[in-house]
Amino acid sequence: MGNDFAVFFASIMVSGGQEIMDLAIQGLSEEDANPRFIEELQDRVDIVQHKLKFIERKPSVAFINTLDFTEHAGNSLLRLISAAGGMMVNTNLYSGSAWESLIETNPEIIVVAPQNNTIEDTMKQMTSLLDQKGFSELAAVKNNRVYIADGNQYFYQPRARIVDSLEILAEIINPKQFIFGYEGQGWVRFDM
């Protein structure tokens, strides 16, 4: 159990939509930074934010961004998951083991998306997660809410893809409210 998982917990911030747009616009090339494309991105973010206004319950989310357990996810992922409807789980990931924090907080949803990994790459490496003490007892595992997302195409890539990443997380966190068509290509449920 000596491995520290890079676990990332997120919370909902209603203003998160504007933060996501700011990040998306920062990453646009000159040719993509046309008003029509920016308006399209804004419309997509607004759809997510509008639907979230009517969702009272915000599930707790853990984001595992590396299976070699060497780093924690960054602030842009915090804003992204927050804007997609995740709930903050109070934990201090910088003291002690991140895995112990994950067990202690018992998130309702776990998203595994290591940077530069396709879904297939991550599937091949999931035994390192499955072998961790207490994994099978987590609420996310018991309720079949463990997901693998494509960390090669989303989450860490050029900022214009951040809106795609927002939509993926919205589908995962609130599947009854959001269907953008990423299931199967951008993310899959990890059935056990």
PDB file of C-alpha atoms in Angstrom:
ATOM      1  CA  MET A   1       0.000   0.000   0.000  1.00  0.00           C
ATOM      2  CA  GLY A   2       3.018   2.286  -0.231  1.00  0.00           C
ATOM      3  CA  ASN A   3       1.839   3.838  -3.484  1.00  0.00           C
ATOM      4  CA  ASP A   4       0.397   7.328  -3.393  1.00  0.00           C
ATOM      5  CA  PHE A   5      -2.396   7.770  -5.881  1.00  0.00           C
ATOM      6  CA  ALA A   6      -2.724  11.100  -7.591  1.00  0.00           C
ATOM      7  CA  VAL A   7      -6.284  11.704  -6.533  1.00  0.00           C
ATOM      8  CA  PHE A   8      -8.137  14.858  -7.249  1.00  0.00           C
ATOM      9  CA  PHE A   9     -11.355  15.920  -5.552  1.00  0.00           C
ATOM     10  CA  ALA A  10     -13.591  18.590  -7.010  1.00  0.00           C
ATOM     11  CA  SER A  11     -16.444  20.842  -6.046  1.00  0.00           C
ATOM     12  CA  ILE A  12     -19.228  22.664  -7.833  1.00  0.00           C
ATOM     13  CA  MET A  13     -18.769  26.358  -8.547  1.00  0.00           C
ATOM     14  CA  VAL A  14     -21.569  28.032 -10.444  1.00  0.00           C
ATOM     15  CA  SER A  15     -19.058  30.523 -11.859  1.00  0.00           C
ATOM     16  CA  GLY A  16     -17.028  27.591 -13.207  1.00  0.00           C
ATOM     17  CA  GLY A  17     -18.478  28.015 -16.680  1.00  0.00           C
ATOM     18  CA  GLN A  18     -16.763  31.368 -17.178  1.00  0.00           C
ATOM     19  CA  GLU A  19     -13.487  29.943 -15.882  1.00  0.00           C
ATOM     20  CA  ILE A  20     -13.745  27.106 -18.411  1.00  0.00           C
ATOM     21  CA  MET A  21     -14.389  29.584 -21.232  1.00  0.00           C
ATOM     22  CA  ASP A  22     -11.396  31.668 -20.155  1.00  0.00           C
ATOM     23  CA  LEU A  23      -9.196  28.560 -20.285  1.00  0.00           C
ATOM     24  CA  ALA A  24     -10.638  27.496 -23.646  1.00  0.00           C
ATOM     25  CA  ILE A  25     -10.097  30.883 -25.265  1.00  0.00           C
ATOM     26  CA  GLN A  26      -6.506  31.115 -23.985  1.00  0.00           C
ATOM     27  CA  GLY A  27      -5.636  27.992 -25.961  1.00  0.00           C
ATOM     28  CA  LEU A  28      -7.129  28.952 -29.300  1.00  0.00           C
ATOM     29  CA  SER A  29      -4.934  29.431 -32.328  1.00  0.00           C
ATOM     30  CA  GLU A  30      -5.346  32.648 -34.301  1.00  0.00           C
ATOM     31  CA  GLU A  31      -7.387  30.899 -36.982  1.00  0.00           C
ATOM     32  CA  ASP A  32      -9.694  29.268 -34.391  1.00  0.00           C
ATOM     33  CA  ALA A  33     -10.178  32.473 -32.406  1.00  0.00           C
ATOM     34  CA  ASN A  34     -13.012  33.671 -34.617  1.00  0.00           C
ATOM     35  CA  PRO A  35     -16.235  34.953 -33.047  1.00  0.00           C
ATOM     36  CA  ARG A  36     -18.389  32.126 -34.439  1.00  0.00           C
ATOM     37  CA  PHE A  37     -16.189  29.385 -32.911  1.00  0.00           C
ATOM     38  CA  ILE A  38     -15.941  31.195 -29.567  1.00  0.00           C
ATOM     39  CA  GLU A  39     -19.727  31.600 -29.521  1.00  0.00           C
ATOM     40  CA  GLU A  40     -20.127  27.865 -30.195  1.00  0.00           C
ATOM     41  CA  LEU A  41     -17.826  27.027 -27.270  1.00  0.00           C
ATOM     42  CA  GLN A  42     -19.728  29.462 -25.037  1.00  0.00           C
ATOM     43  CA  ASP A  43     -23.064  27.888 -26.017  1.00  0.00           C
ATOM     44  CA  ARG A  44     -21.768  24.426 -25.100  1.00  0.00           C
ATOM     45  CA  VAL A  45     -20.536  25.616 -21.692  1.00  0.00           C
ATOM     46  CA  ASP A  46     -23.808  27.489 -21.097  1.00  0.00           C
ATOM     47  CA  ILE A  47     -25.852  24.329 -21.758  1.00  0.00           C
ATOM     48  CA  VAL A  48     -23.961  22.466 -19.039  1.00  0.00           C
ATOM     49  CA  GLN A  49     -24.190  25.352 -16.586  1.00  0.00           C
ATOM     50  CA  HIS A  50     -27.916  25.868 -17.245  1.00  0.00           C
ATOM     51  CA  LYS A  51     -28.791  22.215 -16.615  1.00  0.00           C
ATOM     52  CA  LEU A  52     -26.701  22.160 -13.437  1.00  0.00           C
ATOM     53  CA  LYS A  53     -28.862  24.930 -11.957  1.00  0.00           C
ATOM     54  CA  PHE A  54     -31.669  22.385 -11.651  1.00  0.00           C
ATOM     55  CA  ILE A  55     -29.596  19.632 -10.045  1.00  0.00           C
ATOM     56  CA  GLU A  56     -29.594  19.886  -6.274  1.00  0.00           C
ATOM     57  CA  ARG A  57     -27.440  16.901  -5.382  1.00  0.00           C
ATOM     58  CA  LYS A  58     -23.778  17.137  -6.350  1.00  0.00           C
ATOM     59  CA  PRO A  59     -21.987  13.754  -6.114  1.00  0.00           C
ATOM     60  CA  SER A  60     -18.460  13.497  -4.725  1.00  0.00           C
ATOM     61  CA  VAL A  61     -15.826  12.881  -7.392  1.00  0.00           C
ATOM     62  CA  ALA A  62     -12.251  11.569  -7.258  1.00  0.00           C
ATOM     63  CA  PHE A  63     -10.059  12.080 -10.319  1.00  0.00           C
ATOM     64  CA  ILE A  64      -7.040   9.788 -10.626  1.00  0.00           C
ATOM     65  CA  ASN A  65      -4.654  11.300 -13.139  1.00  0.00           C
ATOM     66  CA  THR A  66      -1.690   8.954 -12.885  1.00  0.00           C
ATOM     67  CA  LEU A  67      -1.307   5.272 -12.133  1.00  0.00           C
ATOM     68  CA  ASP A  68       2.375   5.583 -11.265  1.00  0.00           C
ATOM     69  CA  PHE A  69       1.251   7.664  -8.296  1.00  0.00           C
ATOM     70  CA  THR A  70       3.781  10.483  -8.653  1.00  0.00           C
ATOM     71  CA  GLU A  71       1.739  13.681  -8.934  1.00  0.00           C
ATOM     72  CA  HIS A  72      -1.539  15.370  -8.069  1.00  0.00           C
ATOM     73  CA  ALA A  73      -3.950  16.792 -10.611  1.00  0.00           C
ATOM     74  CA  GLY A  74      -3.794  20.532 -11.209  1.00  0.00           C
ATOM     75  CA  ASN A  75      -6.134  23.450 -10.686  1.00  0.00           C
ATOM     76  CA  SER A  76      -7.523  23.383 -14.218  1.00  0.00           C
ATOM     77  CA  LEU A  77      -8.953  19.924 -13.490  1.00  0.00           C
ATOM     78  CA  LEU A  78     -10.437  21.252 -10.253  1.00  0.00           C
ATOM     79  CA  ARG A  79     -12.269  23.967 -12.165  1.00  0.00           C
ATOM     80  CA  LEU A  80     -13.286  21.525 -14.877  1.00  0.00           C
ATOM     81  CA  ILE A  81     -14.839  18.964 -12.541  1.00  0.00           C
ATOM     82  CA  SER A  82     -16.447  21.728 -10.509  1.00  0.00           C
ATOM     83  CA  ALA A  83     -18.040  23.185 -13.626  1.00  0.00           C
ATOM     84  CA  ALA A  84     -19.302  19.693 -14.560  1.00  0.00           C
ATOM     85  CA  GLY A  85     -21.188  19.279 -11.282  1.00  0.00           C
ATOM     86  CA  GLY A  86     -18.790  17.508  -8.905  1.00  0.00           C
ATOM     87  CA  MET A  87     -18.824  18.022  -5.138  1.00  0.00           C
ATOM     88  CA  MET A  88     -15.770  18.808  -3.028  1.00  0.00           C
ATOM     89  CA  VAL A  89     -14.716  16.099  -0.632  1.00  0.00           C
ATOM     90  CA  ASN A  90     -12.772  17.681   2.223  1.00  0.00           C
ATOM     91  CA  THR A  91      -9.381  16.043   2.356  1.00  0.00           C
ATOM     92  CA  ASN A  92      -5.765  17.083   2.573  1.00  0.00           C
ATOM     93  CA  LEU A  93      -4.033  15.202  -0.198  1.00  0.00           C
ATOM     94  CA  TYR A  94      -0.653  16.669   0.603  1.00  0.00           C
ATOM     95  CA  SER A  95      -0.291  15.036   4.016  1.00  0.00           C
ATOM     96  CA  GLY A  96       0.012  11.286   4.232  1.00  0.00           C
ATOM     97  CA  SER A  97      -1.110   8.942   1.515  1.00  0.00           C
ATOM     98  CA  ALA A  98      -3.459  10.108  -1.207  1.00  0.00           C
ATOM     99  CA  TRP A  99      -4.781   6.543  -1.328  1.00  0.00           C
ATOM    100  CA  GLU A 100      -5.660   6.670   2.377  1.00  0.00           C
ATOM    101  CA  SER A 101      -7.437   9.979   1.733  1.00  0.00           C
ATOM    102  CA  LEU A 102      -9.397   8.364  -1.076  1.00  0.00           C
ATOM    103  CA  ILE A 103     -10.464   5.487   1.174  1.00  0.00           C
ATOM    104  CA  GLU A 104     -11.351   7.878   3.992  1.00  0.00           C
ATOM    105  CA  THR A 105     -13.488  10.171   1.834  1.00  0.00           C
ATOM    106  CA  ASN A 106     -15.154   7.301  -0.050  1.00  0.00           C
ATOM    107  CA  PRO A 107     -16.181   9.177  -3.234  1.00  0.00           C
ATOM    108  CA  GLU A 108     -19.350   8.317  -5.113  1.00  0.00           C
ATOM    109  CA  ILE A 109     -17.607   8.585  -8.495  1.00  0.00           C
ATOM    110  CA  ILE A 110     -14.052   7.775  -9.564  1.00  0.00           C
ATOM    111  CA  VAL A 111     -12.684   8.949 -12.917  1.00  0.00           C
ATOM    112  CA  VAL A 112      -9.363   7.436 -14.009  1.00  0.00           C
ATOM    113  CA  ALA A 113      -7.664   9.380 -16.821  1.00  0.00           C
ATOM    114  CA  PRO A 114      -3.860   9.258 -16.753  1.00  0.00           C
ATOM    115  CA  GLN A 115      -2.180  11.868 -18.919  1.00  0.00           C
ATOM    116  CA  ASN A 116      -1.179  10.592 -22.391  1.00  0.00           C
ATOM    117  CA  ASN A 117      -3.115   7.333 -21.888  1.00  0.00           C
ATOM    118  CA  THR A 118      -5.856   6.171 -24.202  1.00  0.00           C
ATOM    119  CA  ILE A 119      -8.725   4.237 -22.662  1.00  0.00           C
ATOM    120  CA  GLU A 120      -7.091   1.007 -23.831  1.00  0.00           C
ATOM    121  CA  ASP A 121      -3.748   1.952 -22.236  1.00  0.00           C
ATOM    122  CA  THR A 122      -5.438   2.642 -18.915  1.00  0.00           C
ATOM    123  CA  MET A 123      -7.462  -0.594 -19.047  1.00  0.00           C
ATOM    124  CA  LYS A 124      -4.196  -2.531 -19.274  1.00  0.00           C
ATOM    125  CA  GLN A 125      -2.887  -0.775 -16.153  1.00  0.00           C
ATOM    126  CA  MET A 126      -5.981  -0.984 -13.955  1.00  0.00           C
ATOM    127  CA  THR A 127      -4.647  -3.898 -11.888  1.00  0.00           C
ATOM    128  CA  SER A 128      -2.490  -1.407  -9.974  1.00  0.00           C
ATOM    129  CA  LEU A 129      -5.706   0.268  -8.826  1.00  0.00           C
ATOM    130  CA  LEU A 130      -7.691  -2.935  -8.333  1.00  0.00           C
ATOM    131  CA  ASP A 131      -4.953  -4.379  -6.107  1.00  0.00           C
ATOM    132  CA  GLN A 132      -5.069  -1.482  -3.638  1.00  0.00           C
ATOM    133  CA  LYS A 133      -6.369  -2.330  -0.178  1.00  0.00           C
ATOM    134  CA  GLY A 134      -9.943  -1.137   0.285  1.00  0.00           C
ATOM    135  CA  PHE A 135     -10.670  -0.463  -3.396  1.00  0.00           C
ATOM    136  CA  SER A 136     -13.548  -2.939  -3.589  1.00  0.00           C
ATOM    137  CA  GLU A 137     -15.177  -1.318  -0.546  1.00  0.00           C
ATOM    138  CA  LEU A 138     -15.451   2.168  -2.043  1.00  0.00           C
ATOM    139  CA  ALA A 139     -18.945   3.516  -2.761  1.00  0.00           C
ATOM    140  CA  ALA A 140     -17.984   4.246  -6.380  1.00  0.00           C
ATOM    141  CA  VAL A 141     -16.933   0.617  -6.866  1.00  0.00           C
ATOM    142  CA  LYS A 142     -19.984  -0.859  -5.119  1.00  0.00           C
ATOM    143  CA  ASN A 143     -22.315   1.328  -7.194  1.00  0.00           C
ATOM    144  CA  ASN A 144     -20.499   0.725 -10.507  1.00  0.00           C
ATOM    145  CA  ARG A 145     -19.461   4.389 -10.831  1.00  0.00           C
ATOM    146  CA  VAL A 146     -15.811   3.904 -11.818  1.00  0.00           C
ATOM    147  CA  TYR A 147     -14.973   5.353 -15.222  1.00  0.00           C
ATOM    148  CA  ILE A 148     -11.948   5.415 -17.483  1.00  0.00           C
ATOM    149  CA  ALA A 149     -11.575   8.493 -19.654  1.00  0.00           C
ATOM    150  CA  ASP A 150      -9.200   9.216 -22.518  1.00  0.00           C
ATOM    151  CA  GLY A 151      -6.322  11.213 -21.033  1.00  0.00           C
ATOM    152  CA  ASN A 152      -4.556  11.271 -24.377  1.00  0.00           C
ATOM    153  CA  GLN A 153      -7.187  13.355 -26.200  1.00  0.00           C
ATOM    154  CA  TYR A 154      -8.893  15.194 -23.325  1.00  0.00           C
ATOM    155  CA  PHE A 155      -8.223  16.931 -19.980  1.00  0.00           C
ATOM    156  CA  TYR A 156      -4.547  17.755 -20.611  1.00  0.00           C
ATOM    157  CA  GLN A 157      -4.599  18.756 -24.270  1.00  0.00           C
ATOM    158  CA  PRO A 158      -4.885  22.154 -25.973  1.00  0.00           C
ATOM    159  CA  ARG A 159      -7.360  24.393 -24.243  1.00  0.00           C
ATOM    160  CA  ALA A 160      -9.971  24.286 -27.002  1.00  0.00           C
ATOM    161  CA  ARG A 161     -10.531  20.616 -26.018  1.00  0.00           C
ATOM    162  CA  ILE A 162     -11.399  21.694 -22.484  1.00  0.00           C
ATOM    163  CA  VAL A 163     -15.047  22.140 -23.466  1.00  0.00           C
ATOM    164  CA  ASP A 164     -15.074  18.545 -24.745  1.00  0.00           C
ATOM    165  CA  SER A 165     -13.582  17.502 -21.396  1.00  0.00           C
ATOM    166  CA  LEU A 166     -16.296  19.441 -19.545  1.00  0.00           C
ATOM    167  CA  GLU A 167     -18.988  17.627 -21.524  1.00  0.00           C
ATOM    168  CA  ILE A 168     -17.362  14.240 -20.830  1.00  0.00           C
ATOM    169  CA  LEU A 169     -17.313  14.908 -17.096  1.00  0.00           C
ATOM    170  CA  ALA A 170     -20.906  16.183 -17.173  1.00  0.00           C
ATOM    171  CA  GLU A 171     -21.979  12.911 -18.865  1.00  0.00           C
ATOM    172  CA  ILE A 172     -20.137  10.866 -16.239  1.00  0.00           C
ATOM    173  CA  ILE A 173     -21.255  12.852 -13.187  1.00  0.00           C
ATOM    174  CA  ASN A 174     -24.891  13.409 -14.236  1.00  0.00           C
ATOM    175  CA  PRO A 175     -25.695  10.756 -16.875  1.00  0.00           C
ATOM    176  CA  LYS A 176     -29.470  11.311 -16.746  1.00  0.00           C
ATOM    177  CA  GLN A 177     -29.105  14.988 -17.620  1.00  0.00           C
ATOM    178  CA  PHE A 178     -26.261  14.936 -20.145  1.00  0.00           C
ATOM    179  CA  ILE A 179     -25.706  12.916 -23.309  1.00  0.00           C
ATOM    180  CA  PHE A 180     -23.129  14.469 -25.627  1.00  0.00           C
ATOM    181  CA  GLY A 181     -22.040  11.271 -27.378  1.00  0.00           C
ATOM    182  CA  TYR A 182     -18.615  10.730 -25.823  1.00  0.00           C
ATOM    183  CA  GLU A 183     -19.432   7.400 -24.167  1.00  0.00           C
ATOM    184  CA  GLY A 184     -17.393   4.669 -25.841  1.00  0.00           C
ATOM    185  CA  GLN A 185     -14.852   7.018 -27.397  1.00  0.00           C
ATOM    186  CA  GLY A 186     -14.030   9.599 -24.706  1.00  0.00           C
ATOM    187  CA  TRP A 187     -14.932   7.516 -21.677  1.00  0.00           C
ATOM    188  CA  VAL A 188     -16.183   4.082 -20.631  1.00  0.00           C
ATOM    189  CA  ARG A 189     -17.646   2.623 -17.481  1.00  0.00           C
ATOM    190  CA  PHE A 190     -15.175   0.255 -15.833  1.00  0.00           C
ATOM    191  CA  ASP A 191     -17.322  -2.779 -15.030  1.00  0.00           C
ATOM    192  CA  MET A 192     -16.077  -5.163 -12.411  1.00  0.00           C
TER     193      MET A 192
END
